[in-house]
Every structure is written in structure tokens, then in C-alpha cells.
Amino acid sequence: MKGVVIEKTGGVEVLEFRTDLPVPEPKEGEVLVKNEYIGVNYIDTYFRTGLYPSPKPEILGREACGSIISTGPKVPSQFSPGTRIVFLGVGTYAEYTSTSYARAIPVPASLPSDRAAATLLQGLTALTLIREAHPVKPDDFVLVHAAAGGVGLWLCQLLRWVGARTIGTVSTDTKGELAKENGAGWVVDYSRENVAERVQEITGGEGVMAVFDGVGKDTFEGDLEVIARKGTVVSFGNASGPVPPFTINRLSAKNVKLVRPTLFNYIYTREEFEHYTNELFQFLEVENPNIEIHEVYPLQDVARAHTDLEGRKTTGKLLLKPQVD
């Protein structure tokens, strides 16, 4: 089968497209999926570079949408061959993936496969951030960094859904317009504006009750500046590099809460996964949100996808397609 393997950590040059990989066999509790669309996420670059350690050689990828080809033992009947599912797993940069049914769910008939693949990981990330990392209340001022990115656009739309007042940071006018179209009430261009000053101006000097920060090192100090008393800084990504060590006593100046969550600890059980996935599908059905797909790349162009993503050239979701029409 076709797939993308990395033998060692490094830049995009370590991404090796191959056509001679064996098709995996599903073990107990697993289903074999023929992938139709594969999601590209920033976390994939962390495993590629070694920021997040993982055994090598490795097929990257954490989500996909496709159809079940076969099943291993002890798989519920709802996951029968031919069922179209979207799932979170590992080794999805390939034509076929064997994955646990515990993090898979049938796709509603009304949801196209590309939109399903563009929804699950980033949509669940954004939803669990506003439900658990900081339970957002109506009229809360909230700051979203990289508001025109994949998770950023989901956050803007979900925050609008719950009635928050969202400030988004962007790097261009085009990205600013996109963030506003998707729910941001205000945008701040960090390339030419002082983010902290603008946030204080917008909030009347009170700051924001939550910061959702997937950028990391470059924005963390500013987060501590703009957060309101008893607010929460949610650091969930490292796009500019990991946040360096800091003195925890600094949080006491405003009784600030600091959390560094990962999605998978919010959907650890099957019950949690189904709860949030069903809520996300309900949001899709009721609100019909914009699911921004930046580009669908042929699987063999994975290096270009990673380059675009890391170069901040993208808005919304990047997808890979194993079979090009």
C-alpha cells in the first residue's frame, strides 16, 4: 500500500512516500479502514521533528475518514464492513489504517467525508477546550491566538455559539476577515499592533477571562499580561516552540489558572469520546459551521503540506488524499 514513513526525526526531508508497505491486519478490537481523506495536524510536525518522542520507523497521522474493510475480534456490530467512519488513531498517512473502534464513530449520511476528516480532531480540541480547560460563559471576553488557523476557526465559531466575546490574533488582513466571518468580534494583527495594548483597550482594561494559545513560546508572556483576575491561560500548542520554564509564583498576582491540556485526556473513555463527538455533530447539524479546507494534497505531496503548515501559509484544515481522482 501507499504510505508515508519516517525513519528518523528531522525536517520535511525525512517524510518518505512509499508504495510497497504491507496492509495492516486488524487485531482484537480493531477495524481496518481504507482511508478516503486524512487530516494533517500541527501535532504531526511535533512527532516528525522529535519535539514529541515516538518510536521510529513510524507512519505519521492522527485522524482520517474512510470505509471499514474488515474487523478483528470483539468489535461491535455497528462497525461492520462498508461502514463509513471517522476516527482518531495513529498511522493514518497511508491508504489503509488498522485502528481501535473505541476512538471511531460512524459518519452521519449528511456529512461528506472531506468535511468529516476536517472536523474531528480540531473540532473536538476546540470543543473540549471551551467545555473543560476553561468552561466559557456567555459574555466572557476570550482571546484566541492564530484565530484563522485550523483550531482557531473552530474556537471562533464555537465561542460565538456559546455567546462569548472573542478577540482573535492574526498576521494578515485576509486572515482577519476570515476570523471575523467565523465569529471573532475583534481581530488584532500581531505583525503591526501591540496585542496587549489592544486587548486592554477592547476590554476596558479588565483583560480576558481565558486565553486559548496554540502558539506557545512567542505569545506566553503576553498571555500573562492580558489575562484577567481569576482567568485561565490555556496553553495547548507549540507552533513557535515550547513555553520555557517560568516561576509559578507569577500566577498569584491575579490568581491566574494555567493549564496545558491534550485532547486525548478529555476523551479518554469511550463515554467521553461519544459525548463530545455527538455534541460536535449536533453543532454541525444545527449551526452548519464553516469548515474551512485550505487544500487537499495528494498523499505523495505530504512534504509540501507540512511546509505550508509550518510556514503559517494556511487557513483552516489541510487534508491528504491517498487516491487522487
Coordinates of C-alpha atoms in Angstrom, one line a residue, residues 32-161:
L32 CA -9.2 -2.0 9.0
V33 CA -10.1 1.3 7.3
K34 CA -9.5 2.3 3.7
N35 CA -8.8 6.0 4.1
E36 CA -10.5 8.4 1.9
Y37 CA -9.3 11.7 3.5
I38 CA -6.5 12.1 6.1
G39 CA -6.3 15.1 8.4
V40 CA -3.0 17.0 8.8
N41 CA -2.4 18.5 12.2
Y42 CA 0.3 20.5 13.8
I43 CA 0.9 17.7 16.2
D44 CA 2.2 15.6 13.2
T45 CA 5.1 18.0 12.9
Y46 CA 6.0 17.5 16.6
F47 CA 6.3 13.8 16.1
R48 CA 8.3 14.4 12.8
T49 CA 10.8 16.8 14.5
G50 CA 11.1 14.8 17.7
L51 CA 9.5 17.5 19.9
Y52 CA 7.2 14.7 21.0
P53 CA 9.2 11.4 21.2
S54 CA 7.8 8.3 19.5
P55 CA 9.3 5.0 18.2
K56 CA 10.7 5.0 14.7
P57 CA 10.2 4.0 12.0
E58 CA 6.7 5.5 12.1
I59 CA 3.7 6.3 9.9
L60 CA 2.5 9.7 10.9
G61 CA -1.1 10.9 11.2
R62 CA -3.7 11.0 13.9
E63 CA -7.1 11.1 12.1
A64 CA -8.9 10.0 8.9
C65 CA -12.2 9.3 7.4
G66 CA -12.9 6.2 5.3
S67 CA -14.7 2.9 5.0
I68 CA -14.3 -0.3 7.0
I69 CA -12.8 -3.1 5.0
S70 CA -12.6 -5.8 7.7
T71 CA -12.7 -6.2 11.5
G72 CA -10.8 -8.0 14.2
P73 CA -12.5 -10.0 17.0
K74 CA -14.7 -8.3 19.6
V75 CA -15.8 -5.3 17.5
P76 CA -19.4 -4.1 18.0
S77 CA -21.8 -4.8 15.1
Q78 CA -22.2 -1.0 14.3
F79 CA -18.6 -1.2 12.9
S80 CA -19.4 -3.7 10.1
P81 CA -17.5 -3.8 6.7
G82 CA -18.7 -1.0 4.4
T83 CA -19.5 1.4 7.3
R84 CA -18.1 4.9 6.7
I85 CA -16.3 6.1 9.9
V86 CA -14.2 9.0 11.1
F87 CA -11.6 8.1 13.7
L88 CA -8.7 9.2 15.8
G89 CA -5.7 6.8 15.8
V90 CA -2.2 6.5 14.6
G91 CA -0.6 5.7 11.3
T92 CA -3.2 7.5 9.2
Y93 CA -0.8 8.8 6.5
A94 CA -1.5 5.7 4.4
E95 CA -4.0 4.0 2.2
Y96 CA -5.1 1.7 5.0
T97 CA -5.1 2.0 8.8
S98 CA -6.0 -0.5 11.4
T99 CA -7.4 1.4 14.4
S100 CA -9.3 0.8 17.6
Y101 CA -13.1 1.1 17.3
A102 CA -13.0 3.0 20.7
R103 CA -12.0 6.2 19.0
A104 CA -14.1 5.8 15.9
I105 CA -17.7 6.7 15.1
P106 CA -20.0 6.3 12.1
V107 CA -20.3 9.4 9.9
P108 CA -23.8 10.8 9.5
A109 CA -25.1 10.4 6.0
S110 CA -25.4 14.1 5.6
L111 CA -21.7 14.8 6.3
P112 CA -19.3 14.4 3.4
S113 CA -16.1 12.6 4.0
D114 CA -13.8 15.5 3.5
R115 CA -15.7 17.6 6.0
A116 CA -15.7 14.7 8.5
A117 CA -11.9 14.4 8.2
A118 CA -11.6 18.1 8.6
T119 CA -13.8 18.1 11.7
L120 CA -12.9 15.5 14.2
L121 CA -9.5 16.3 15.8
Q122 CA -9.6 20.1 15.6
G123 CA -13.3 20.3 16.3
L124 CA -13.0 18.1 19.4
T125 CA -9.9 20.0 20.5
A126 CA -11.8 23.3 20.4
L127 CA -14.9 21.9 22.0
T128 CA -13.2 20.3 24.9
L129 CA -11.1 23.5 25.4
I130 CA -14.2 25.6 25.9
R131 CA -16.0 23.0 28.0
E132 CA -13.2 21.7 30.2
A133 CA -10.0 23.6 30.0
H134 CA -11.9 26.8 30.8
P135 CA -15.7 26.5 30.8
V136 CA -16.6 29.6 28.9
K137 CA -19.7 31.6 29.9
P138 CA -21.8 34.0 27.9
D139 CA -20.3 37.5 27.6
D140 CA -16.8 36.3 28.7
F141 CA -14.0 38.1 26.9
V142 CA -11.8 35.5 25.3
L143 CA -8.5 35.8 23.4
V144 CA -7.8 33.2 20.6
H145 CA -4.3 33.2 19.1
A146 CA -3.9 32.2 15.4
A147 CA -7.7 32.7 15.0
A148 CA -7.6 31.9 11.3
G149 CA -5.9 28.6 11.8
G150 CA -7.5 25.2 12.0
V151 CA -8.3 25.1 15.7
G152 CA -8.6 28.9 15.8
L153 CA -11.5 28.9 13.3
W154 CA -13.3 26.2 15.3
L155 CA -12.8 28.1 18.5
C156 CA -14.2 31.3 17.0
Q157 CA -17.3 29.5 15.8
L158 CA -17.9 27.6 19.0
L159 CA -17.3 30.6 21.1
R160 CA -19.9 32.5 19.1
W161 CA -22.3 29.6 19.7

